[in-house]
Amino acid sequence: MNSIAIVGAGLGGLACARVLQLHGVDVTVFEQEASAAARPQGGTLDMHGDTGQVALRTAELHEEFRALARPEGQQMRALDPRTAEVVVDEAPDGDFRPEIDRGQLRGILLDSLTPGTVRWGCSVADVTKAGRLTFADGTSRAFDLVVGADGAWSRVRRALTGVRPEYSGVTFVEFGLDDADRRHPALSARTGQGTMMTKVGGKAIVAQRTSSGHVRCYATFYAPEDWAAGLDFSDAAAVRAHLLERYAGWHPDVLAYVRDHDGGFTHRPLYVLPVPHAWTTAPGLTLLGDAAHLMPPLGVGANLAMLDGTELATALATASSVEEAVRAYEAGMMPRSIETAKACASGLHDLLSDDLGSMAA
């Protein structure tokens, strides 16, 4: 084979590139963002022993991961939203799923690649099934394989299947607490070392501690897709007032997450791909991660994306042809993703159920 193009420098695409380079395969990652620091990389991830950590071992980066991972971040705590009392407090157990900040994990992968592997500020304008990319500057180039690792609104998926994500009926509003131990000691203590959840009546608040002392929070609720029409998210006071009204009746100590947050709010409606999302293997294109199986964010997406990437790379490095490798990869990835997507759909319902013992977050 001559060359592999990966569109998207997320965790799955970078894991794929790393393993390809370990096998001496020529690969280029095209990323539309200007640099690795172009935007915050999100909160914290738990790396599962049977998916994400398998991928990290295949990429020969498990030790680097362990040096930054936080086993204490496995703590799961549930509060009664009406009393603020702790009703579930689960310490880390034998199911070893240590947390790591998404940005730290991405940094490990980026640092492992040959300099110049990622072409920053390189936006893909068009993709064809023959494996040809056309870039925003008008240039184009053909590859033996184009890997769509370009997330929820993947251009590569558009060329391969044409399927677009659908609104799940659930929305997240993200906000956070900076320097929580010092600035918000009561909320910091209430959150614990890992994840705090409180929920009732189809609404939830989730808080997750990161390595930097920041607590990232999400107000989560069922809502129509246009629920925020007329609400200006640049007006933090207006969004705060809306959320406090929506969560009226909850205990003031719980509502303090919304009332006392730092910075603004970010609207993150949840979109998902239909289940199953499958396709007939096509020459020159394949998908991984959210481009292949966008699911609710319940702790499995990054793990599956990295496993997808390392399995695809291993197949490409060991098969007798690109087509054989892609067929083998897709034959394993699709059934796995379909079953996981079904479980995540159920988990999203659990997240917003009234069962405080259900910790689907």
XYZ file of C-alpha atoms in Angstrom:
361
model
C 0.000 0.000 0.000
C 1.137 3.541 -0.626
C -0.602 5.802 1.843
C -3.364 6.123 4.424
C -5.244 9.348 5.180
C -7.025 9.827 8.485
C -9.497 12.701 8.631
C -9.736 13.988 12.194
C -7.177 14.215 15.005
C -9.399 12.892 17.775
C -8.491 9.976 20.000
C -9.540 7.258 17.551
C -7.745 8.770 14.570
C -4.568 9.381 16.545
C -4.587 5.854 17.981
C -4.914 4.495 14.447
C -2.027 6.654 13.232
C 0.182 5.589 16.140
C -0.236 1.866 15.466
C 0.231 2.331 11.725
C 3.519 4.095 12.390
C 4.610 1.330 14.755
C 4.235 -0.984 11.752
C 6.026 1.380 9.354
C 2.910 2.319 7.370
C 2.755 5.766 5.758
C -0.077 7.797 7.301
C -1.151 11.428 7.371
C -3.770 12.904 9.708
C -5.719 15.896 8.390
C -7.277 18.147 11.044
C -9.254 21.312 10.349
C -8.394 22.925 13.693
C -5.378 25.212 13.639
C -3.416 23.466 16.380
C -3.659 20.987 19.231
C -4.455 23.903 21.531
C -7.185 25.415 19.345
C -9.936 24.562 21.841
C -10.412 22.834 25.199
C -10.577 19.066 24.827
C -13.397 18.382 27.255
C -13.540 16.662 30.584
C -12.454 13.335 31.957
C -12.657 9.811 30.521
C -12.646 6.419 32.164
C -10.501 3.958 30.251
C -12.056 0.488 30.258
C -9.866 -2.562 30.673
C -11.412 -4.424 27.732
C -11.460 -1.581 25.187
C -9.547 1.660 25.779
C -6.737 0.070 27.749
C -6.429 -2.726 25.177
C -5.973 -0.015 22.556
C -3.344 1.752 24.654
C -1.392 -1.478 25.057
C -1.555 -2.099 21.309
C -0.258 1.438 20.803
C 2.531 0.764 23.341
C 1.379 3.726 25.427
C -0.151 2.053 28.461
C 2.634 3.072 30.820
C 2.353 6.710 29.747
C -1.377 6.484 30.415
C -0.887 4.926 33.845
C 1.467 7.741 34.844
C -1.352 10.281 34.427
C -4.429 8.175 35.234
C -6.471 8.771 38.390
C -7.847 5.542 39.904
C -9.578 7.614 42.596
C -11.660 9.174 39.823
C -13.703 5.971 39.672
C -15.683 7.124 42.721
C -19.408 7.414 41.899
C -21.715 9.374 44.168
C -25.475 9.985 43.956
C -27.323 12.727 45.836
C -31.021 13.029 46.540
C -31.942 16.230 44.649
C -34.584 17.157 47.217
C -32.410 16.778 50.329
C -28.816 16.900 48.981
C -28.091 13.780 51.033
C -25.644 11.210 49.667
C -27.581 8.037 48.860
C -24.897 6.152 46.885
C -21.138 6.406 47.379
C -19.193 3.753 45.484
C -15.428 3.684 45.912
C -13.143 2.205 43.239
C -13.385 -1.576 43.061
C -11.771 -4.371 41.084
C -13.242 -3.124 37.802
C -10.270 -0.926 37.060
C -11.431 2.018 34.958
C -9.144 4.886 35.936
C -9.972 8.388 34.791
C -7.763 10.609 32.664
C -8.402 14.062 31.241
C -9.239 13.894 27.553
C -6.628 16.538 26.790
C -3.919 14.567 28.601
C -4.781 11.396 26.703
C -4.759 13.235 23.393
C -1.382 14.691 24.321
C 0.057 11.228 24.916
C -1.075 10.136 21.460
C 0.132 13.287 19.707
C 3.553 13.079 21.358
C 3.928 9.502 20.140
C 3.600 10.407 16.448
C 6.365 11.341 14.038
C 6.546 15.150 13.786
C 4.475 16.398 10.887
C 2.064 13.465 10.908
C -0.852 15.783 11.757
C -1.549 18.488 9.191
C -3.200 21.202 11.280
C -5.534 23.735 9.693
C -6.236 21.364 6.812
C -9.971 21.293 6.207
C -11.481 18.618 3.968
C -14.091 20.016 1.591
C -15.038 16.858 -0.309
C -14.536 13.090 -0.182
C -15.109 10.526 -2.908
C -15.507 6.779 -2.583
C -12.352 6.239 -4.584
C -10.348 7.556 -1.621
C -9.752 11.069 -2.935
C -9.780 14.093 -0.648
C -10.361 17.626 -1.857
C -9.227 20.297 0.578
C -10.610 23.759 1.287
C -7.745 25.354 -0.668
C -8.867 23.513 -3.808
C -6.076 20.933 -3.920
C -6.862 17.227 -3.968
C -5.033 13.974 -3.402
C -5.850 10.274 -3.721
C -5.023 7.708 -1.030
C -5.194 3.951 -0.812
C -7.587 4.438 2.095
C -9.345 7.414 3.689
C -10.337 6.772 7.316
C -13.200 8.886 8.596
C -12.313 9.739 12.192
C -14.021 13.099 11.895
C -16.721 12.763 14.497
C -20.453 13.316 14.689
C -20.834 15.335 11.483
C -18.308 13.334 9.465
C -17.694 14.331 5.850
C -16.287 10.878 5.176
C -19.508 9.273 6.438
C -21.470 11.546 4.136
C -19.590 10.050 1.172
C -19.817 6.464 2.412
C -23.346 6.102 3.829
C -25.046 9.494 3.631
C -26.591 8.885 7.069
C -26.880 11.887 9.384
C -27.236 11.892 13.172
C -30.671 12.333 14.720
C -31.576 14.301 17.837
C -31.921 11.951 20.816
C -34.530 13.988 22.688
C -32.004 14.769 25.440
C -29.862 17.855 25.833
C -26.847 18.743 27.975
C -25.976 22.225 29.188
C -22.317 22.308 30.223
C -20.775 24.600 32.833
C -18.054 24.323 35.462
C -16.362 25.212 38.717
C -12.792 26.507 38.537
C -10.236 25.797 41.278
C -13.045 24.004 43.063
C -11.227 23.040 46.282
C -10.405 26.673 47.030
C -13.239 28.613 45.374
C -16.107 26.177 45.933
C -15.119 23.943 48.893
C -18.653 22.789 49.720
C -19.425 21.776 46.140
C -15.991 20.211 45.799
C -16.595 18.055 48.867
C -20.080 17.159 47.645
C -18.686 16.038 44.275
C -16.057 13.703 45.725
C -13.067 12.478 43.745
C -14.949 11.241 40.712
C -18.501 11.708 39.448
C -21.542 13.052 41.280
C -25.066 12.582 39.948
C -28.456 13.757 41.147
C -31.698 13.256 39.223
C -35.471 13.140 39.343
C -38.380 13.812 36.987
C -36.463 13.437 33.741
C -33.771 15.906 34.821
C -30.244 15.359 36.129
C -27.168 17.280 37.188
C -23.824 15.530 36.764
C -20.479 16.816 38.043
C -17.060 15.307 37.248
C -13.718 16.212 38.767
C -10.718 16.627 36.460
C -7.011 16.541 37.259
C -6.676 20.332 37.250
C -9.035 20.975 40.165
C -11.829 21.901 37.758
C -15.262 20.327 38.190
C -17.119 19.998 34.893
C -20.902 19.984 35.245
C -23.854 19.092 33.037
C -27.523 19.907 33.410
C -29.263 17.115 31.500
C -32.938 16.879 30.601
C -35.503 15.774 28.052
C -36.412 18.630 25.718
C -37.544 19.239 22.131
C -34.762 20.018 19.713
C -35.722 23.699 19.578
C -36.125 24.128 23.348
C -33.476 26.889 23.500
C -34.960 29.052 20.736
C -34.831 32.616 21.997
C -32.372 31.809 24.797
C -29.058 33.611 24.260
C -26.253 31.352 25.497
C -23.862 34.281 25.536
C -26.034 35.716 28.337
C -24.963 33.576 31.303
C -27.429 35.254 33.665
C -30.361 34.405 31.391
C -29.291 30.772 30.998
C -28.721 30.457 34.743
C -32.188 31.861 35.469
C -33.739 29.458 32.959
C -32.013 26.437 34.505
C -32.876 27.438 38.068
C -36.506 27.711 37.009
C -36.374 24.374 35.177
C -34.901 22.706 38.278
C -37.201 24.510 40.731
C -37.894 22.504 43.893
C -34.432 20.945 44.060
C -32.414 21.482 47.225
C -30.480 24.782 47.317
C -27.213 22.917 48.006
C -27.685 20.999 44.746
C -28.771 24.063 42.792
C -25.554 25.726 43.948
C -23.783 23.895 41.104
C -25.829 26.023 38.678
C -26.022 29.161 40.799
C -22.314 29.427 41.711
C -20.628 28.206 38.533
C -17.715 30.030 36.885
C -17.817 31.245 33.297
C -20.605 30.632 30.845
C -22.834 27.815 29.645
C -22.473 25.655 26.540
C -25.448 24.012 24.837
C -24.717 20.396 23.858
C -27.795 18.670 22.419
C -27.239 14.930 22.084
C -27.329 13.476 18.595
C -27.007 9.792 17.765
C -26.715 7.644 14.668
C -29.471 5.145 13.911
C -28.991 1.633 15.284
C -27.814 -0.238 13.355
C -25.604 2.027 11.276
C -23.980 -0.344 8.801
C -22.742 -0.225 5.239
C -21.306 -2.365 2.476
C -17.523 -2.182 2.363
C -16.491 0.358 -0.258
C -13.061 0.747 -1.886
C -11.063 3.589 -0.431
C -13.184 4.556 2.604
C -13.994 3.395 6.126
C -15.107 4.922 9.430
C -14.222 4.713 13.091
C -15.414 6.204 16.373
C -18.292 8.684 16.333
C -18.183 8.804 12.544
C -19.147 5.121 12.560
C -21.337 4.818 15.657
C -22.296 8.068 17.389
C -23.854 7.157 20.745
C -24.928 8.969 23.918
C -21.846 10.047 25.933
C -22.031 7.417 28.648
C -18.366 6.524 29.010
C -17.837 4.213 26.040
C -17.353 6.455 22.985
C -13.672 7.269 23.436
C -12.895 3.698 24.447
C -14.544 2.286 21.326
C -12.957 4.905 19.058
C -9.469 3.994 20.251
C -10.167 0.276 19.935
C -11.553 0.852 16.434
C -8.435 2.782 15.473
C -5.925 0.265 16.752
C -7.818 -2.720 15.308
C -8.057 -1.058 11.908
C -4.364 -0.163 11.969
C -3.374 -3.695 12.946
C -5.500 -5.124 10.136
C -3.981 -2.718 7.607
C -0.469 -3.631 8.725
C -0.998 -7.384 8.564
C -3.519 -8.111 5.783
C -2.532 -8.844 2.210
C -4.541 -5.897 0.841
C -6.310 -2.765 1.976
C -9.695 -4.204 1.011
C -9.074 -7.384 2.992
C -8.024 -5.344 6.016
C -11.063 -3.075 5.874
C -13.440 -6.010 5.500
C -11.923 -7.745 8.520
C -12.017 -4.577 10.608
C -15.619 -3.719 9.727
C -16.743 -7.303 10.341
C -15.624 -6.957 13.961
C -16.413 -3.299 14.572
C -20.005 -3.195 13.324
C -21.558 -5.921 15.518
C -19.703 -4.586 18.566
C -20.870 -1.042 17.969
C -24.473 -2.093 17.355
C -24.695 -3.937 20.664
C -22.993 -1.093 22.529
C -25.265 1.506 20.935
C -28.319 -0.439 22.111
C -26.910 -0.523 25.646
C -26.166 3.223 25.532
C -29.721 4.011 24.424
C -30.967 2.139 27.464
C -28.342 3.846 29.624
C -29.536 7.275 28.530
C -32.999 6.385 29.800
C -31.454 5.187 33.081
C -29.536 8.453 33.405
C -32.819 10.360 33.502
C -34.838 7.836 35.491
C -35.834 8.416 39.113
C -33.687 5.473 40.271
C -30.846 7.070 42.217
C -29.089 3.712 42.304
C -28.734 3.791 38.513
C -25.380 5.452 37.865
C -25.462 5.595 34.049
C -23.043 8.444 33.605
